[in-house]
Amino acid sequence: MYGSDKVSEDAERTAFRKAEKKYKLYYDDSSKSSRKKKQPKQVDLSEVLDFKSILDSYNQNGQLPPGIVAVQCGFNSPVFLLENHPGFYFIPGALSMQEQSQWIRESLTSFPQPPNRTNHNAFYGPIDDLFNAVKEKKVLLEEESSIGSLDLGASSCTSNEDAHRWKFYEEDIATLRGKTCKSVKAGVLLRKLRWCTLGLQFDWSKRNYNVSLPHKKIPDALCQLAKRLAAPAMPIGEEFQPEAAIVNYFGLGDTLGGHLDDMEADWSKPIVSMSLGCKAIFLLGGKSREDPPLAMFLRSGDAVLMAGEARECFHGVPRIFTDRENAEIASLDLQFSHEDDPFFLEYIRNSRININIRQVF
């Protein structure tokens, strides 16, 4: 799913893959000095659709680019539709600043909590209180389950009874044991957090929803937000039922490869996708990877709906922008800078979070 995944030789030649490579972050290696900070290569963004600019123009003179339609759906701004992509809806600035900061906090503190699963489960098992461990500069250590002499200062992070367990320790204790045990800093784990699942849990190995896996329901406030955002794409007389969500986390250089979201039973129901943090480029393709995709900017607070035919379209995220000029998170920066906890601001200045909510059945 992420940029490190291997891509077949045939896939490398498709129109979608060419677009991914066009917008992906590459560094200029022309400088021979290893001390000089690498500079990102310039990329032509002239063909990237900018709904913020489109909205500004529409509010000023009522004009829209060819192929784009605006409809009023009770939001603060119109909802934009693409004539060539039925079932795709773009809602610029759908989330208020308060909502953005709320769901950034939840995405870092409560969403990755067990029994919700993350990409770390496969190796470390379920990890408790990762974000707090980062703030306390703790270190995750692997230890034999029979060892009990150094439990002082440790917090268990796994619920299984395997031969090995992983625990968070204070940094000084971890230093003493680091020579004999595998270890990883909590801050490294947070930066390597790629996804977590809410509600019904998705089994990545079998590519289906496993209703037998323990899980927490999606928070009611997030369900109500998703229902409100999904309304324009819902069949008449029906209400969206949020049953599962996948939260994706992006750092500098991370990508989300072209894919289909095709595991839900009813594609007439939309996927509700909310963007938080640094600006990104989103690619919306067609039913084949050979179809040239349309590139568009996603900013913090934007929402996208994909229903019906749009559910059959390949899509992905080849680039996020973390530099101050292009990230466009000044309002978020101001919002979090007024708080006592600097760690949320430190994280979101260099990251993007995407919450995708689905109706499974």
mmCIF file of C-alpha atoms in Angstrom:
data_model
loop_
_atom_site.group_PDB
_atom_site.id
_atom_site.type_symbol
_atom_site.label_atom_id
_atom_site.label_comp_id
_atom_site.label_asym_id
_atom_site.label_seq_id
_atom_site.Cartn_x
_atom_site.Cartn_y
_atom_site.Cartn_z
ATOM 1 C CA MET A 1 0.000 0.000 0.000
ATOM 2 C CA TYR A 2 2.801 2.408 0.816
ATOM 3 C CA GLY A 3 5.621 3.637 -1.345
ATOM 4 C CA SER A 4 7.971 0.875 -0.300
ATOM 5 C CA ASP A 5 5.754 -1.807 -1.874
ATOM 6 C CA LYS A 6 7.197 -3.544 -4.920
ATOM 7 C CA VAL A 7 5.611 -2.638 -8.236
ATOM 8 C CA SER A 8 5.531 -5.063 -11.159
ATOM 9 C CA GLU A 9 7.346 -4.204 -14.378
ATOM 10 C CA ASP A 10 4.055 -3.963 -16.270
ATOM 11 C CA ALA A 11 2.571 -1.649 -13.645
ATOM 12 C CA GLU A 12 5.601 0.633 -13.980
ATOM 13 C CA ARG A 13 4.535 1.455 -17.532
ATOM 14 C CA THR A 14 0.897 2.341 -16.829
ATOM 15 C CA ALA A 15 -0.469 5.884 -16.985
ATOM 16 C CA PHE A 16 -1.254 5.795 -13.285
ATOM 17 C CA ARG A 17 2.270 4.772 -12.349
ATOM 18 C CA LYS A 18 3.756 7.468 -14.563
ATOM 19 C CA ALA A 19 1.671 10.066 -12.728
ATOM 20 C CA GLU A 20 2.781 8.687 -9.366
ATOM 21 C CA LYS A 21 6.421 9.013 -10.380
ATOM 22 C CA LYS A 22 5.821 12.500 -11.757
ATOM 23 C CA TYR A 23 4.619 13.867 -8.412
ATOM 24 C CA LYS A 24 6.615 11.692 -6.007
ATOM 25 C CA LEU A 25 9.246 13.345 -3.840
ATOM 26 C CA TYR A 26 12.732 13.043 -5.299
ATOM 27 C CA TYR A 27 15.865 14.836 -4.166
ATOM 28 C CA ASP A 28 18.333 16.791 -6.250
ATOM 29 C CA ASP A 29 21.607 14.873 -6.026
ATOM 30 C CA SER A 30 23.581 17.364 -8.085
ATOM 31 C CA SER A 31 25.326 18.642 -4.982
ATOM 32 C CA LYS A 32 28.506 16.657 -4.324
ATOM 33 C CA SER A 33 28.793 17.855 -0.745
ATOM 34 C CA SER A 34 27.351 15.355 1.715
ATOM 35 C CA ARG A 35 27.100 18.115 4.330
ATOM 36 C CA LYS A 36 24.696 20.154 2.260
ATOM 37 C CA LYS A 37 21.033 19.478 2.995
ATOM 38 C CA LYS A 38 19.354 17.677 0.126
ATOM 39 C CA GLN A 39 16.871 19.805 -1.777
ATOM 40 C CA PRO A 40 13.634 18.393 -3.258
ATOM 41 C CA LYS A 41 13.566 18.318 -7.032
ATOM 42 C CA GLN A 42 11.213 20.808 -8.584
ATOM 43 C CA VAL A 43 7.985 19.329 -9.917
ATOM 44 C CA ASP A 44 5.503 20.856 -12.355
ATOM 45 C CA LEU A 45 2.238 21.365 -10.446
ATOM 46 C CA SER A 46 0.480 23.345 -13.169
ATOM 47 C CA GLU A 47 -1.874 20.466 -14.009
ATOM 48 C CA VAL A 48 -2.917 19.778 -10.408
ATOM 49 C CA LEU A 49 -6.549 20.665 -9.789
ATOM 50 C CA ASP A 50 -6.846 23.226 -6.987
ATOM 51 C CA PHE A 51 -10.347 23.291 -5.518
ATOM 52 C CA LYS A 52 -9.416 26.099 -3.139
ATOM 53 C CA SER A 53 -8.687 28.378 -6.089
ATOM 54 C CA ILE A 54 -11.774 27.067 -7.889
ATOM 55 C CA LEU A 55 -13.909 27.879 -4.839
ATOM 56 C CA ASP A 56 -12.458 31.391 -4.577
ATOM 57 C CA SER A 57 -13.174 32.036 -8.248
ATOM 58 C CA TYR A 58 -16.665 30.569 -7.984
ATOM 59 C CA ASN A 59 -17.507 32.780 -4.995
ATOM 60 C CA GLN A 60 -16.277 35.860 -6.852
ATOM 61 C CA ASN A 61 -17.816 35.410 -10.282
ATOM 62 C CA GLY A 62 -19.792 32.155 -10.292
ATOM 63 C CA GLN A 63 -17.552 30.630 -12.948
ATOM 64 C CA LEU A 64 -16.216 27.065 -12.951
ATOM 65 C CA PRO A 65 -13.665 25.242 -15.116
ATOM 66 C CA PRO A 66 -15.083 22.913 -17.775
ATOM 67 C CA GLY A 67 -16.159 19.528 -16.411
ATOM 68 C CA ILE A 68 -16.717 20.716 -12.835
ATOM 69 C CA VAL A 69 -20.173 21.175 -11.308
ATOM 70 C CA ALA A 70 -21.044 22.886 -8.012
ATOM 71 C CA VAL A 71 -24.046 21.853 -5.898
ATOM 72 C CA GLN A 72 -25.332 23.248 -2.625
ATOM 73 C CA CYS A 73 -25.738 20.582 0.060
ATOM 74 C CA GLY A 74 -26.047 22.582 3.267
ATOM 75 C CA PHE A 75 -22.311 22.960 3.912
ATOM 76 C CA ASN A 76 -20.446 26.241 4.294
ATOM 77 C CA SER A 77 -19.161 25.832 0.742
ATOM 78 C CA PRO A 78 -20.527 24.144 -2.366
ATOM 79 C CA VAL A 79 -19.747 20.508 -3.124
ATOM 80 C CA PHE A 80 -17.839 19.993 -6.370
ATOM 81 C CA LEU A 81 -18.554 17.114 -8.758
ATOM 82 C CA LEU A 82 -16.545 15.925 -11.746
ATOM 83 C CA GLU A 83 -18.581 15.192 -14.877
ATOM 84 C CA ASN A 84 -16.107 12.535 -16.033
ATOM 85 C CA HIS A 85 -16.063 10.778 -12.642
ATOM 86 C CA PRO A 86 -19.656 10.080 -11.504
ATOM 87 C CA GLY A 87 -19.864 9.373 -7.789
ATOM 88 C CA PHE A 88 -16.887 11.558 -6.838
ATOM 89 C CA TYR A 89 -17.544 14.525 -4.538
ATOM 90 C CA PHE A 90 -15.062 17.099 -3.247
ATOM 91 C CA ILE A 91 -16.006 19.203 -0.186
ATOM 92 C CA PRO A 92 -13.380 21.920 0.396
ATOM 93 C CA GLY A 93 -12.940 22.988 4.014
ATOM 94 C CA ALA A 94 -15.545 20.505 5.215
ATOM 95 C CA LEU A 95 -14.097 20.321 8.741
ATOM 96 C CA SER A 96 -13.848 23.312 11.038
ATOM 97 C CA MET A 97 -10.521 24.108 12.690
ATOM 98 C CA GLN A 98 -11.869 22.736 15.979
ATOM 99 C CA GLU A 99 -12.878 19.486 14.278
ATOM 100 C CA GLN A 100 -9.502 19.177 12.603
ATOM 101 C CA SER A 101 -7.592 19.582 15.861
ATOM 102 C CA GLN A 102 -9.972 17.202 17.653
ATOM 103 C CA TRP A 103 -9.505 14.373 15.169
ATOM 104 C CA ILE A 104 -5.759 14.904 14.934
ATOM 105 C CA ARG A 105 -5.588 14.397 18.702
ATOM 106 C CA GLU A 106 -7.804 11.325 18.576
ATOM 107 C CA SER A 107 -5.826 9.875 15.659
ATOM 108 C CA LEU A 108 -2.628 10.054 17.706
ATOM 109 C CA THR A 109 -3.903 9.109 21.155
ATOM 110 C CA SER A 110 -7.028 6.928 21.142
ATOM 111 C CA PHE A 111 -7.376 5.478 17.623
ATOM 112 C CA PRO A 112 -4.144 3.380 17.714
ATOM 113 C CA GLN A 113 -5.104 1.942 21.129
ATOM 114 C CA PRO A 114 -5.846 -1.806 21.399
ATOM 115 C CA PRO A 115 -8.004 -3.622 20.493
ATOM 116 C CA ASN A 116 -7.754 -1.438 17.358
ATOM 117 C CA ARG A 117 -5.034 -2.849 15.136
ATOM 118 C CA THR A 118 -2.063 -1.026 13.621
ATOM 119 C CA ASN A 119 0.750 -1.937 11.247
ATOM 120 C CA HIS A 120 2.891 -2.538 14.361
ATOM 121 C CA ASN A 121 0.768 -5.474 15.542
ATOM 122 C CA ALA A 122 2.442 -8.002 13.253
ATOM 123 C CA PHE A 123 5.847 -7.539 14.898
ATOM 124 C CA TYR A 124 5.307 -5.982 18.337
ATOM 125 C CA GLY A 125 1.776 -7.056 19.167
ATOM 126 C CA PRO A 126 -0.725 -4.465 20.437
ATOM 127 C CA ILE A 127 0.962 -1.349 21.819
ATOM 128 C CA ASP A 128 -0.652 0.708 24.583
ATOM 129 C CA ASP A 129 -0.259 4.479 24.952
ATOM 130 C CA LEU A 130 2.268 5.003 22.175
ATOM 131 C CA PHE A 131 1.789 8.767 22.031
ATOM 132 C CA ASN A 132 2.282 9.160 25.793
ATOM 133 C CA ALA A 133 5.395 6.988 25.562
ATOM 134 C CA VAL A 134 6.755 9.393 22.949
ATOM 135 C CA LYS A 135 6.177 12.362 25.241
ATOM 136 C CA GLU A 136 7.907 10.519 28.094
ATOM 137 C CA LYS A 137 10.800 9.495 25.795
ATOM 138 C CA LYS A 138 10.330 5.820 26.566
ATOM 139 C CA VAL A 139 11.927 2.903 24.780
ATOM 140 C CA LEU A 140 10.248 -0.351 23.772
ATOM 141 C CA LEU A 141 12.247 -3.414 24.846
ATOM 142 C CA GLU A 142 11.795 -7.053 23.989
ATOM 143 C CA GLU A 143 12.091 -9.334 26.995
ATOM 144 C CA GLU A 144 11.613 -12.960 27.970
ATOM 145 C CA SER A 145 8.275 -13.469 29.719
ATOM 146 C CA SER A 146 10.074 -15.157 32.578
ATOM 147 C CA ILE A 147 12.046 -12.035 33.435
ATOM 148 C CA GLY A 148 10.442 -10.200 36.306
ATOM 149 C CA SER A 149 13.304 -8.501 38.085
ATOM 150 C CA LEU A 150 13.167 -5.308 36.034
ATOM 151 C CA ASP A 151 9.423 -4.700 35.948
ATOM 152 C CA LEU A 152 9.916 -1.518 37.940
ATOM 153 C CA GLY A 153 9.452 1.401 35.586
ATOM 154 C CA ALA A 154 8.007 -0.734 32.834
ATOM 155 C CA SER A 155 4.561 -0.530 31.275
ATOM 156 C CA SER A 156 3.246 -3.602 29.459
ATOM 157 C CA CYS A 157 2.235 -2.994 25.876
ATOM 158 C CA THR A 158 1.133 -6.442 24.795
ATOM 159 C CA SER A 159 -1.783 -8.593 25.776
ATOM 160 C CA ASN A 160 -0.498 -11.909 24.434
ATOM 161 C CA GLU A 161 1.396 -14.539 26.356
ATOM 162 C CA ASP A 162 4.033 -15.335 23.760
ATOM 163 C CA ALA A 163 7.551 -16.404 24.660
ATOM 164 C CA HIS A 164 8.595 -12.777 24.232
ATOM 165 C CA ARG A 165 6.866 -9.601 25.306
ATOM 166 C CA TRP A 166 7.554 -5.968 24.525
ATOM 167 C CA LYS A 167 7.436 -3.337 27.231
ATOM 168 C CA PHE A 168 8.038 0.387 27.443
ATOM 169 C CA TYR A 169 10.828 1.396 29.801
ATOM 170 C CA GLU A 170 12.239 4.673 30.956
ATOM 171 C CA GLU A 171 15.233 5.712 28.911
ATOM 172 C CA ASP A 172 17.792 5.112 31.659
ATOM 173 C CA ILE A 173 16.584 1.559 32.292
ATOM 174 C CA ALA A 174 16.500 0.889 28.572
ATOM 175 C CA THR A 175 20.116 2.013 28.317
ATOM 176 C CA LEU A 176 21.157 -0.553 30.909
ATOM 177 C CA ARG A 177 19.362 -3.377 29.120
ATOM 178 C CA GLY A 178 19.867 -2.213 25.566
ATOM 179 C CA LYS A 179 22.988 -4.276 25.000
ATOM 180 C CA THR A 180 21.176 -7.567 25.591
ATOM 181 C CA CYS A 181 17.649 -6.798 24.332
ATOM 182 C CA LYS A 182 16.146 -5.586 21.106
ATOM 183 C CA SER A 183 14.880 -2.046 21.499
ATOM 184 C CA VAL A 184 13.179 0.754 19.598
ATOM 185 C CA LYS A 185 12.407 4.282 20.702
ATOM 186 C CA ALA A 186 8.751 5.260 21.022
ATOM 187 C CA GLY A 187 9.376 8.236 18.750
ATOM 188 C CA VAL A 188 10.590 5.918 15.995
ATOM 189 C CA LEU A 189 7.465 3.762 16.372
ATOM 190 C CA LEU A 190 5.244 6.821 16.037
ATOM 191 C CA ARG A 191 7.018 7.903 12.865
ATOM 192 C CA LYS A 192 6.623 4.383 11.493
ATOM 193 C CA LEU A 193 2.925 4.233 12.358
ATOM 194 C CA ARG A 194 1.288 3.822 8.951
ATOM 195 C CA TRP A 195 -2.285 2.797 9.675
ATOM 196 C CA CYS A 196 -4.793 1.784 12.302
ATOM 197 C CA THR A 197 -8.312 0.387 11.998
ATOM 198 C CA LEU A 198 -11.444 1.488 13.851
ATOM 199 C CA GLY A 199 -14.736 -0.320 14.210
ATOM 200 C CA LEU A 200 -14.874 -3.609 12.313
ATOM 201 C CA GLN A 201 -11.292 -4.741 11.850
ATOM 202 C CA PHE A 202 -9.832 -5.313 8.407
ATOM 203 C CA ASP A 203 -7.661 -8.405 8.019
ATOM 204 C CA TRP A 204 -4.895 -7.292 5.657
ATOM 205 C CA SER A 205 -3.572 -10.826 5.148
ATOM 206 C CA LYS A 206 -6.949 -12.111 3.912
ATOM 207 C CA ARG A 207 -8.174 -8.785 2.494
ATOM 208 C CA ASN A 208 -11.557 -8.910 4.184
ATOM 209 C CA TYR A 209 -13.333 -7.742 7.322
ATOM 210 C CA ASN A 210 -13.002 -10.156 10.232
ATOM 211 C CA VAL A 211 -16.028 -9.639 12.479
ATOM 212 C CA SER A 212 -14.561 -12.045 15.043
ATOM 213 C CA LEU A 213 -11.655 -9.734 15.870
ATOM 214 C CA PRO A 214 -12.217 -7.651 19.028
ATOM 215 C CA HIS A 215 -12.828 -3.989 18.311
ATOM 216 C CA LYS A 216 -14.264 -0.763 19.623
ATOM 217 C CA LYS A 217 -17.075 1.011 17.848
ATOM 218 C CA ILE A 218 -16.251 4.161 15.935
ATOM 219 C CA PRO A 219 -16.726 7.147 18.300
ATOM 220 C CA ASP A 220 -20.237 8.555 18.058
ATOM 221 C CA ALA A 221 -19.016 12.079 17.289
ATOM 222 C CA LEU A 222 -17.011 10.747 14.315
ATOM 223 C CA CYS A 223 -20.033 8.716 13.157
ATOM 224 C CA GLN A 224 -22.245 11.794 13.207
ATOM 225 C CA LEU A 225 -19.647 13.796 11.271
ATOM 226 C CA ALA A 226 -19.343 11.013 8.682
ATOM 227 C CA LYS A 227 -23.128 10.799 8.278
ATOM 228 C CA ARG A 228 -23.338 14.540 7.691
ATOM 229 C CA LEU A 229 -20.514 14.524 5.142
ATOM 230 C CA ALA A 230 -21.817 11.425 3.329
ATOM 231 C CA ALA A 231 -25.309 12.823 2.756
ATOM 232 C CA PRO A 232 -24.697 14.237 -0.784
ATOM 233 C CA ALA A 233 -23.608 10.807 -2.060
ATOM 234 C CA MET A 234 -26.267 8.675 -0.375
ATOM 235 C CA PRO A 235 -29.250 7.111 -2.171
ATOM 236 C CA ILE A 236 -32.439 9.082 -1.508
ATOM 237 C CA GLY A 237 -34.060 8.172 1.798
ATOM 238 C CA GLU A 238 -31.018 6.307 3.178
ATOM 239 C CA GLU A 239 -28.560 7.292 5.893
ATOM 240 C CA PHE A 240 -24.886 6.358 5.932
ATOM 241 C CA GLN A 241 -23.995 3.744 8.566
ATOM 242 C CA PRO A 242 -20.328 4.056 9.627
ATOM 243 C CA GLU A 243 -19.086 0.584 10.530
ATOM 244 C CA ALA A 244 -15.344 0.609 9.869
ATOM 245 C CA ALA A 245 -12.567 3.111 9.359
ATOM 246 C CA ILE A 246 -8.930 3.040 8.316
ATOM 247 C CA VAL A 247 -6.671 5.845 9.492
ATOM 248 C CA ASN A 248 -3.560 6.400 7.349
ATOM 249 C CA TYR A 249 -0.512 8.277 8.611
ATOM 250 C CA PHE A 250 1.948 9.940 6.231
ATOM 251 C CA GLY A 251 5.385 11.388 6.900
ATOM 252 C CA LEU A 252 7.859 13.045 4.559
ATOM 253 C CA GLY A 253 8.331 10.883 1.477
ATOM 254 C CA ASP A 254 5.460 8.493 2.268
ATOM 255 C CA THR A 255 3.037 7.590 -0.495
ATOM 256 C CA LEU A 256 -0.145 5.582 -0.884
ATOM 257 C CA GLY A 257 0.070 3.532 -4.054
ATOM 258 C CA GLY A 258 -2.748 3.330 -6.583
ATOM 259 C CA HIS A 259 -5.449 0.943 -5.381
ATOM 260 C CA LEU A 260 -9.172 0.180 -5.232
ATOM 261 C CA ASP A 261 -11.312 0.138 -2.090
ATOM 262 C CA ASP A 262 -13.390 -2.852 -3.077
ATOM 263 C CA MET A 263 -13.917 -4.935 0.053
ATOM 264 C CA GLU A 264 -17.279 -3.466 1.086
ATOM 265 C CA ALA A 265 -20.520 -5.199 0.028
ATOM 266 C CA ASP A 266 -22.427 -2.186 -1.333
ATOM 267 C CA TRP A 267 -20.513 0.246 -3.540
ATOM 268 C CA SER A 268 -23.479 2.587 -3.795
ATOM 269 C CA LYS A 269 -22.536 3.721 -0.283
ATOM 270 C CA PRO A 270 -19.672 6.218 -0.231
ATOM 271 C CA ILE A 271 -16.284 6.071 1.360
ATOM 272 C CA VAL A 272 -15.950 9.229 3.443
ATOM 273 C CA SER A 273 -12.358 10.466 3.418
ATOM 274 C CA MET A 274 -11.151 13.332 5.628
ATOM 275 C CA SER A 275 -7.750 15.012 5.283
ATOM 276 C CA LEU A 276 -5.819 16.381 8.266
ATOM 277 C CA GLY A 277 -2.424 18.065 8.406
ATOM 278 C CA CYS A 278 -0.024 18.767 5.571
ATOM 279 C CA LYS A 279 -1.249 19.276 2.008
ATOM 280 C CA ALA A 280 -1.136 16.312 -0.358
ATOM 281 C CA ILE A 281 -1.624 15.427 -3.997
ATOM 282 C CA PHE A 282 -4.439 12.955 -4.650
ATOM 283 C CA LEU A 283 -4.667 10.988 -7.885
ATOM 284 C CA LEU A 284 -8.081 9.922 -9.179
ATOM 285 C CA GLY A 285 -7.835 7.520 -12.083
ATOM 286 C CA GLY A 286 -10.244 5.305 -13.978
ATOM 287 C CA LYS A 287 -11.239 1.667 -13.893
ATOM 288 C CA SER A 288 -7.869 0.677 -15.357
ATOM 289 C CA ARG A 289 -4.366 1.700 -14.387
ATOM 290 C CA GLU A 290 -3.973 2.615 -18.035
ATOM 291 C CA ASP A 291 -6.410 5.515 -17.627
ATOM 292 C CA PRO A 292 -4.519 8.794 -17.028
ATOM 293 C CA PRO A 293 -5.397 10.012 -13.517
ATOM 294 C CA LEU A 294 -6.505 13.478 -12.515
ATOM 295 C CA ALA A 295 -4.285 15.114 -9.888
ATOM 296 C CA MET A 296 -5.732 17.411 -7.223
ATOM 297 C CA PHE A 297 -4.601 19.038 -3.987
ATOM 298 C CA LEU A 298 -5.993 17.842 -0.655
ATOM 299 C CA ARG A 299 -5.678 20.283 2.242
ATOM 300 C CA SER A 300 -6.366 19.895 5.922
ATOM 301 C CA GLY A 301 -10.132 19.946 6.467
ATOM 302 C CA ASP A 302 -11.056 18.814 2.948
ATOM 303 C CA ALA A 303 -13.342 15.816 2.515
ATOM 304 C CA VAL A 304 -13.777 13.473 -0.438
ATOM 305 C CA LEU A 305 -16.653 11.084 -1.127
ATOM 306 C CA MET A 306 -16.352 8.132 -3.493
ATOM 307 C CA ALA A 307 -19.529 6.202 -4.317
ATOM 308 C CA GLY A 308 -20.989 4.209 -7.183
ATOM 309 C CA GLU A 309 -18.777 4.287 -10.284
ATOM 310 C CA ALA A 310 -16.090 6.242 -8.432
ATOM 311 C CA ARG A 311 -15.600 3.196 -6.168
ATOM 312 C CA GLU A 312 -14.235 1.383 -9.229
ATOM 313 C CA CYS A 313 -11.582 4.022 -9.881
ATOM 314 C CA PHE A 314 -7.927 3.598 -8.953
ATOM 315 C CA HIS A 315 -6.700 6.297 -6.601
ATOM 316 C CA GLY A 316 -3.688 7.088 -4.456
ATOM 317 C CA VAL A 317 -1.489 9.722 -2.804
ATOM 318 C CA PRO A 318 1.952 10.152 -4.404
ATOM 319 C CA ARG A 319 3.090 13.195 -2.427
ATOM 320 C CA ILE A 320 2.660 15.191 0.747
ATOM 321 C CA PHE A 321 4.224 18.611 1.311
ATOM 322 C CA THR A 322 5.899 19.249 4.649
ATOM 323 C CA ASP A 323 7.850 22.412 3.840
ATOM 324 C CA ARG A 324 6.413 25.563 5.357
ATOM 325 C CA GLU A 325 5.737 27.156 1.970
ATOM 326 C CA ASN A 326 3.604 24.328 0.587
ATOM 327 C CA ALA A 327 2.207 22.440 3.610
ATOM 328 C CA GLU A 328 -0.460 25.137 4.152
ATOM 329 C CA ILE A 329 -1.085 24.416 7.828
ATOM 330 C CA ALA A 330 -0.661 27.936 9.228
ATOM 331 C CA SER A 331 -4.115 27.848 10.836
ATOM 332 C CA LEU A 332 -3.450 24.459 12.422
ATOM 333 C CA ASP A 333 -0.055 25.681 13.577
ATOM 334 C CA LEU A 334 -1.728 28.619 15.290
ATOM 335 C CA GLN A 335 -4.408 26.384 16.794
ATOM 336 C CA PHE A 336 -1.941 23.972 18.402
ATOM 337 C CA SER A 337 0.613 26.627 19.364
ATOM 338 C CA HIS A 338 -1.877 27.969 21.937
ATOM 339 C CA GLU A 339 -1.920 24.629 23.758
ATOM 340 C CA ASP A 340 0.340 23.402 26.539
ATOM 341 C CA ASP A 341 1.186 20.141 24.758
ATOM 342 C CA PRO A 342 3.738 20.830 21.974
ATOM 343 C CA PHE A 343 3.832 17.249 20.697
ATOM 344 C CA PHE A 344 0.708 17.489 18.535
ATOM 345 C CA LEU A 345 2.131 20.535 16.786
ATOM 346 C CA GLU A 346 5.529 18.892 16.378
ATOM 347 C CA TYR A 347 3.908 15.871 14.735
ATOM 348 C CA ILE A 348 1.440 17.587 12.424
ATOM 349 C CA ARG A 349 4.007 20.068 11.088
ATOM 350 C CA ASN A 350 5.602 17.156 9.242
ATOM 351 C CA SER A 351 2.705 14.766 8.718
ATOM 352 C CA ARG A 352 -0.646 14.088 7.158
ATOM 353 C CA ILE A 353 -3.485 11.970 8.555
ATOM 354 C CA ASN A 354 -6.336 10.596 6.492
ATOM 355 C CA ILE A 355 -9.485 9.071 8.019
ATOM 356 C CA ASN A 356 -11.474 6.819 5.671
ATOM 357 C CA ILE A 357 -14.900 5.731 6.949
ATOM 358 C CA ARG A 358 -16.935 2.958 5.352
ATOM 359 C CA GLN A 359 -20.267 1.208 5.523
ATOM 360 C CA VAL A 360 -19.305 -2.457 5.303
ATOM 361 C CA PHE A 361 -22.627 -4.266 4.965
#
